[in-house]
CSV table of C-alpha atoms in Angstrom, one decimal:
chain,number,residue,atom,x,y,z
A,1,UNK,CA,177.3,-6.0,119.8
A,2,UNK,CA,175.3,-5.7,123.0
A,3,UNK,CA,172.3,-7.2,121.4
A,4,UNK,CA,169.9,-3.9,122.1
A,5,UNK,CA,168.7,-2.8,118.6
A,6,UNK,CA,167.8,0.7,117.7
A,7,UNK,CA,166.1,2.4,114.0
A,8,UNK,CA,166.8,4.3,112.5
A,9,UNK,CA,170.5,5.0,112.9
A,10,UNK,CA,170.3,8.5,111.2
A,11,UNK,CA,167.5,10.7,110.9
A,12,UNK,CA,167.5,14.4,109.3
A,13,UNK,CA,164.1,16.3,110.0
A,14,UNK,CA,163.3,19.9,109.9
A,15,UNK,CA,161.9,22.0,112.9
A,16,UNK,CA,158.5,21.7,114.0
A,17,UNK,CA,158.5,17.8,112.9
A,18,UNK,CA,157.6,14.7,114.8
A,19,UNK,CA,159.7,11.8,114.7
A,20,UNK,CA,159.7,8.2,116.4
A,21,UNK,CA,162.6,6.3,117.4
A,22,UNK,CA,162.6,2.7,117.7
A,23,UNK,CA,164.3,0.4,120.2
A,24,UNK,CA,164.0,-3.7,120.9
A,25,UNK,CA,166.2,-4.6,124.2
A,26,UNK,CA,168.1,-7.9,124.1
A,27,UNK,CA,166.1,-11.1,124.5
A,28,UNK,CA,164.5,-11.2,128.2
A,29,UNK,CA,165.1,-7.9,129.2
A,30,UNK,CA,162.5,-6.0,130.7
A,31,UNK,CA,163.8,-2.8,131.3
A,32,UNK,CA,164.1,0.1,129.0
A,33,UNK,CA,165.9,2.7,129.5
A,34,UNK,CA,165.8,6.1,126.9
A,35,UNK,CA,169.8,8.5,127.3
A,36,UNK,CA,170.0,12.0,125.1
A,37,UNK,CA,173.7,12.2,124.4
A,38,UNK,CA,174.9,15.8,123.5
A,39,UNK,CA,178.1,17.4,123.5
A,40,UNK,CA,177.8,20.0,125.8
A,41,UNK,CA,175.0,17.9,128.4
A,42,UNK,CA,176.9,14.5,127.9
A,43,UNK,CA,174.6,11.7,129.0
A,44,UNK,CA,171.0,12.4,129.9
A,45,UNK,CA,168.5,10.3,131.5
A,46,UNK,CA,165.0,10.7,129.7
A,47,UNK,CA,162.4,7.7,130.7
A,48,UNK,CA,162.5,4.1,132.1
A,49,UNK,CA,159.8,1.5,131.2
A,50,UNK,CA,159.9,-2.0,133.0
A,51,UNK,CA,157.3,-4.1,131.5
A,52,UNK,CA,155.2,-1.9,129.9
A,53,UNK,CA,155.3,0.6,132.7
A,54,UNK,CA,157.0,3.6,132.9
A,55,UNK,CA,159.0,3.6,136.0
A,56,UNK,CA,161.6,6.2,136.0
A,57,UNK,CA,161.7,9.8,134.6
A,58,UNK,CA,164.5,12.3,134.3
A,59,UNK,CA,164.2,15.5,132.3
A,60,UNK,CA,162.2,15.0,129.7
A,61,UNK,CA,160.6,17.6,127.5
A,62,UNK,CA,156.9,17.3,127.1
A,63,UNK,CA,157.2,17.7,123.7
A,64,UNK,CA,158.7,13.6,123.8
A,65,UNK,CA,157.0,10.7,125.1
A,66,UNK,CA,157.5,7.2,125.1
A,67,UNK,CA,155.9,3.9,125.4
A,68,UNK,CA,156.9,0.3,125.8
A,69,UNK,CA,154.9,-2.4,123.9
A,70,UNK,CA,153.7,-5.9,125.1
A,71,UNK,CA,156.5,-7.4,123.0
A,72,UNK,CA,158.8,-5.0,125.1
A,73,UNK,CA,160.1,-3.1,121.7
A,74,UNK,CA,159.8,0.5,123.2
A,75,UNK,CA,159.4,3.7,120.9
A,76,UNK,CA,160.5,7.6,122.0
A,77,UNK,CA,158.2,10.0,119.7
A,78,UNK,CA,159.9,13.5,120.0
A,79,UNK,CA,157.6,16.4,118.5
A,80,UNK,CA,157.3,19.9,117.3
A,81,UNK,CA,161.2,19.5,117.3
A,82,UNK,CA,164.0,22.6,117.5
A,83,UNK,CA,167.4,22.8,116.3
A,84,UNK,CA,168.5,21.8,120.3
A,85,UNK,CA,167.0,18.5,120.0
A,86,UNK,CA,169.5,17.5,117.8
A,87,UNK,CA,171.7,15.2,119.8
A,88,UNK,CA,172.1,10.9,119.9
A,89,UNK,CA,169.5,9.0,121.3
A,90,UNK,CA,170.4,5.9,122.9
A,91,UNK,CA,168.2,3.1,124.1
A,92,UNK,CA,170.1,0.4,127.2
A,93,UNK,CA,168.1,-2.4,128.4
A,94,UNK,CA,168.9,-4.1,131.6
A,95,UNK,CA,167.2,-7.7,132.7
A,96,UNK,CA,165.7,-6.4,136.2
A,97,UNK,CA,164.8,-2.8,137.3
A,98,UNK,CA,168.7,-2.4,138.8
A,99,UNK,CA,171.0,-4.4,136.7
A,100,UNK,CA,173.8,-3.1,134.6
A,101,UNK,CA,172.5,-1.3,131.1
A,102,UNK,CA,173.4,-2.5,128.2
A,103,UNK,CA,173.5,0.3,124.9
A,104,UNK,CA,172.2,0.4,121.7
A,105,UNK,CA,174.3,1.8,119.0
A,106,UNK,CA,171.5,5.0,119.2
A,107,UNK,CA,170.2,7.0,116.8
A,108,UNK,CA,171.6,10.5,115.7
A,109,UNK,CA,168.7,12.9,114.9
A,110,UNK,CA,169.4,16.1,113.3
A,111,UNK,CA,166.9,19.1,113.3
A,112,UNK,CA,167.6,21.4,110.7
B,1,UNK,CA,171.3,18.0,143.0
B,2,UNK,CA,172.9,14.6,142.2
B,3,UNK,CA,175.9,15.3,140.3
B,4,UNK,CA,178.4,12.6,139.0
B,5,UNK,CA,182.1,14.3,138.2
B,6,UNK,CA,185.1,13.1,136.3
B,7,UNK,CA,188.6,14.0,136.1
B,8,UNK,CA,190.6,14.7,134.2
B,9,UNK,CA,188.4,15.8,131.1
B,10,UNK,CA,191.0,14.0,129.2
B,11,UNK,CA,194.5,12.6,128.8
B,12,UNK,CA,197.0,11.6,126.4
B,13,UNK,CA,199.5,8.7,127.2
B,14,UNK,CA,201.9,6.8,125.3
B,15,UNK,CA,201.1,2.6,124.9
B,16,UNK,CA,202.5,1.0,127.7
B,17,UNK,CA,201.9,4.0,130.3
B,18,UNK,CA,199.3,3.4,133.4
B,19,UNK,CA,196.3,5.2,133.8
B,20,UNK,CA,193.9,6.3,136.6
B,21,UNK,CA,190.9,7.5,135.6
B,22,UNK,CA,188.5,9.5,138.9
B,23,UNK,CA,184.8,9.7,139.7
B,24,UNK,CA,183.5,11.4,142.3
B,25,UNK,CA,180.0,11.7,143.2
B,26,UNK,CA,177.2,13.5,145.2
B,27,UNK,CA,174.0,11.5,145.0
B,28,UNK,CA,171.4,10.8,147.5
B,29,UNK,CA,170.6,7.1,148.2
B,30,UNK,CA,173.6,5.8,146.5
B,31,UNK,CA,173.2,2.1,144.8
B,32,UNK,CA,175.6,1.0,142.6
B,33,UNK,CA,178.5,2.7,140.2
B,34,UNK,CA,178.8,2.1,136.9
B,35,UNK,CA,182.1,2.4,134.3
B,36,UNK,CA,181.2,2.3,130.4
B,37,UNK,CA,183.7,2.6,127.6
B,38,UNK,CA,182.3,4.9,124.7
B,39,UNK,CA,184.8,4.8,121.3
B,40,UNK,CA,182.4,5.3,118.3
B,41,UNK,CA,178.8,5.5,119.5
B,42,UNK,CA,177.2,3.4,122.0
B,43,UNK,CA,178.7,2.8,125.5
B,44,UNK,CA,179.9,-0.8,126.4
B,45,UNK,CA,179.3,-1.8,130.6
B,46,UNK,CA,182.7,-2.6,131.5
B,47,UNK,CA,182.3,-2.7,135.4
B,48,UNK,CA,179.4,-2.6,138.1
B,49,UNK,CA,180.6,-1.6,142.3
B,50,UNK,CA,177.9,-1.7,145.2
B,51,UNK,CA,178.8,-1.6,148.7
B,52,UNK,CA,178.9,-5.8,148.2
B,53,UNK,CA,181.5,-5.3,145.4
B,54,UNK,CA,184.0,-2.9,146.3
B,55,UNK,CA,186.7,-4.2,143.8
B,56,UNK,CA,186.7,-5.5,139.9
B,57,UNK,CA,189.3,-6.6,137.7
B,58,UNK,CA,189.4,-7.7,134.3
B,59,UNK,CA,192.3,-8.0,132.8
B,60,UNK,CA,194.5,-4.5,132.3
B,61,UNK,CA,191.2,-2.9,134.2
B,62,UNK,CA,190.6,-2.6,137.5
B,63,UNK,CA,188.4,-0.2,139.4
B,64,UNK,CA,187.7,0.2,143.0
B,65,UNK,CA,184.9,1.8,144.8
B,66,UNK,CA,185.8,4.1,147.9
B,67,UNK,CA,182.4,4.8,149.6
B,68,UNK,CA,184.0,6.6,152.7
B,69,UNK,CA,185.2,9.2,150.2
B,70,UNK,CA,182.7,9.3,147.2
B,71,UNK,CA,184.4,7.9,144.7
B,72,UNK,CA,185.7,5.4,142.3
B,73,UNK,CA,189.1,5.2,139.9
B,74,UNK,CA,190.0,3.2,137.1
B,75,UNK,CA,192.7,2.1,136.3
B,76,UNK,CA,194.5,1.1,133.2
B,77,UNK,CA,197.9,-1.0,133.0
B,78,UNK,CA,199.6,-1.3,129.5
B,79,UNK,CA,197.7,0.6,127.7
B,80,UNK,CA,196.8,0.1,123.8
B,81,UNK,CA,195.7,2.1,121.3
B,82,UNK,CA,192.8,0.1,121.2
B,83,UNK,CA,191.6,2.0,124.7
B,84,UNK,CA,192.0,4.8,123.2
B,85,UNK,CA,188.3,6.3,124.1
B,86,UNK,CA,185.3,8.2,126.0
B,87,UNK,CA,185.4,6.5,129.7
B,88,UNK,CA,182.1,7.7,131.3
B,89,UNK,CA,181.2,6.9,135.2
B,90,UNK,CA,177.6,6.5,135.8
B,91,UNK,CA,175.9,6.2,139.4
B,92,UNK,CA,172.8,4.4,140.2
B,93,UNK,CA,170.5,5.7,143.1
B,94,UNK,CA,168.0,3.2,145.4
B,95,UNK,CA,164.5,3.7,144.9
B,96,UNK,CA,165.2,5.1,141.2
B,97,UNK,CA,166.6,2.9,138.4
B,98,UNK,CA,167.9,5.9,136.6
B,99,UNK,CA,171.4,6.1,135.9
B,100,UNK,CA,173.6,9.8,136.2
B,101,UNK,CA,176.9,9.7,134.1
B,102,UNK,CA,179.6,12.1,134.5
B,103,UNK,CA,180.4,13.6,131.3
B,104,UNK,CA,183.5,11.4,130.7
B,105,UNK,CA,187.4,11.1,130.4
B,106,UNK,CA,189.0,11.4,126.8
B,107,UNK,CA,191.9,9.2,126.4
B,108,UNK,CA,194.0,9.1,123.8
B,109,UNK,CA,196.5,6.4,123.9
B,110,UNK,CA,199.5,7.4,121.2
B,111,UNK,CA,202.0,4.1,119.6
């Protein structure tokens, strides 16, 4: 157990939804870090938030966004969804902006 | 484009066998190299290499970070069933804190 939490574990929505995904790093991390895991794209980087600010960004839609709150519990809202979005989420947390990440046991959302 | 590539895709052993697991990688402004073991869902750190930390054993694993050439190995003595997983290489870049994995080495370790 690496101590990073993430809700729900398993989501089913249909297309054109809007879902939030929920993560709280392990105690004293500040860094967030937001991975899309599919089988063809493997591990992809979506958004970074250190303290409440969004520090990094890879290739995320516009449809998502994300946010990291002042108790450091961060939430990834993906909307008007399509059947590609289906994938895992993960959430990692890492104690300074450079640190090793440490994963949640992610969230597998699946757009029907 | 930064690019992080693993070989082989996977690999079947028998227990007992050694194995070496490669990462090579094309990234500007490298940082820091990363190995995670994936078996049901979420990735578990196993080790971290910067230019200060070449080397890193624990146990059965060991990995080493050649920055002349690019790349990293890991290596596996013994193996058990229980390694039996998703090995992913991920590579950190200064000035960014985002991480780019590799898309992973299955291994399948048989009794």
């Amino acid at each position: 157990d690496s101590g990073v939490t993430q809700t729900p574990k398993h989501l089913i929505t249909a297309t054109g939804q809007r879902v939030t995904l929920r993560c709280s790093p392990r105690s004293g991390d500040l860094s967030v870090y937001w991975y899309q895991q599919s089988l063809d794209q493997g591990l992809q980087f979506l958004i970074q938030y250190y303290n409440g600010e969004e520090r990094a960004k890879g290739n995320i839609l516009e449809r998502f966004s994300a946010q990291q709150f002042p108790d450091l519990h961060s939430e990834l809202n993906l909307s008007s969804l399509e059947l590609g979005d289906s994938a895992l989420y993960f959430c990692a947390s890492s104690a300074t902006l450079i640190g090793e990440q440490f994963f949640g046991p992610g969230t597998r959302l699946t757009v029907l | 484009e930064d690019k992080v590539v693993q070989s082989p895709l996977s690999l079947v052993v028998h227990e007992g066998d050694t194995v070496t697991l490669n990462c090579s990688y094309e990234v500007t402004n490298f940082r820091s190299l990363l190995w995670y073991k994936q078996e049901k869902k979420a990735p578990t750190f196993l080790f971290m290499l910067t230019s200060s930390g070449i080397e890193k054993k624990s146990g059965r694993l060991s990995s080493i970070l050649d920055k002349k050439e690019l790349s990293s190995i890991l290596n596996i003595t013994a193996t058990q069933t229980g390694d039996s997983a998703i090995y992913l290489c991920a590579v950190g870049q200064g000035g960014s804190e985002k991480l780019v994995f590799g898309k992973g080495t299955k291994l399948t370790v048989n009794p």
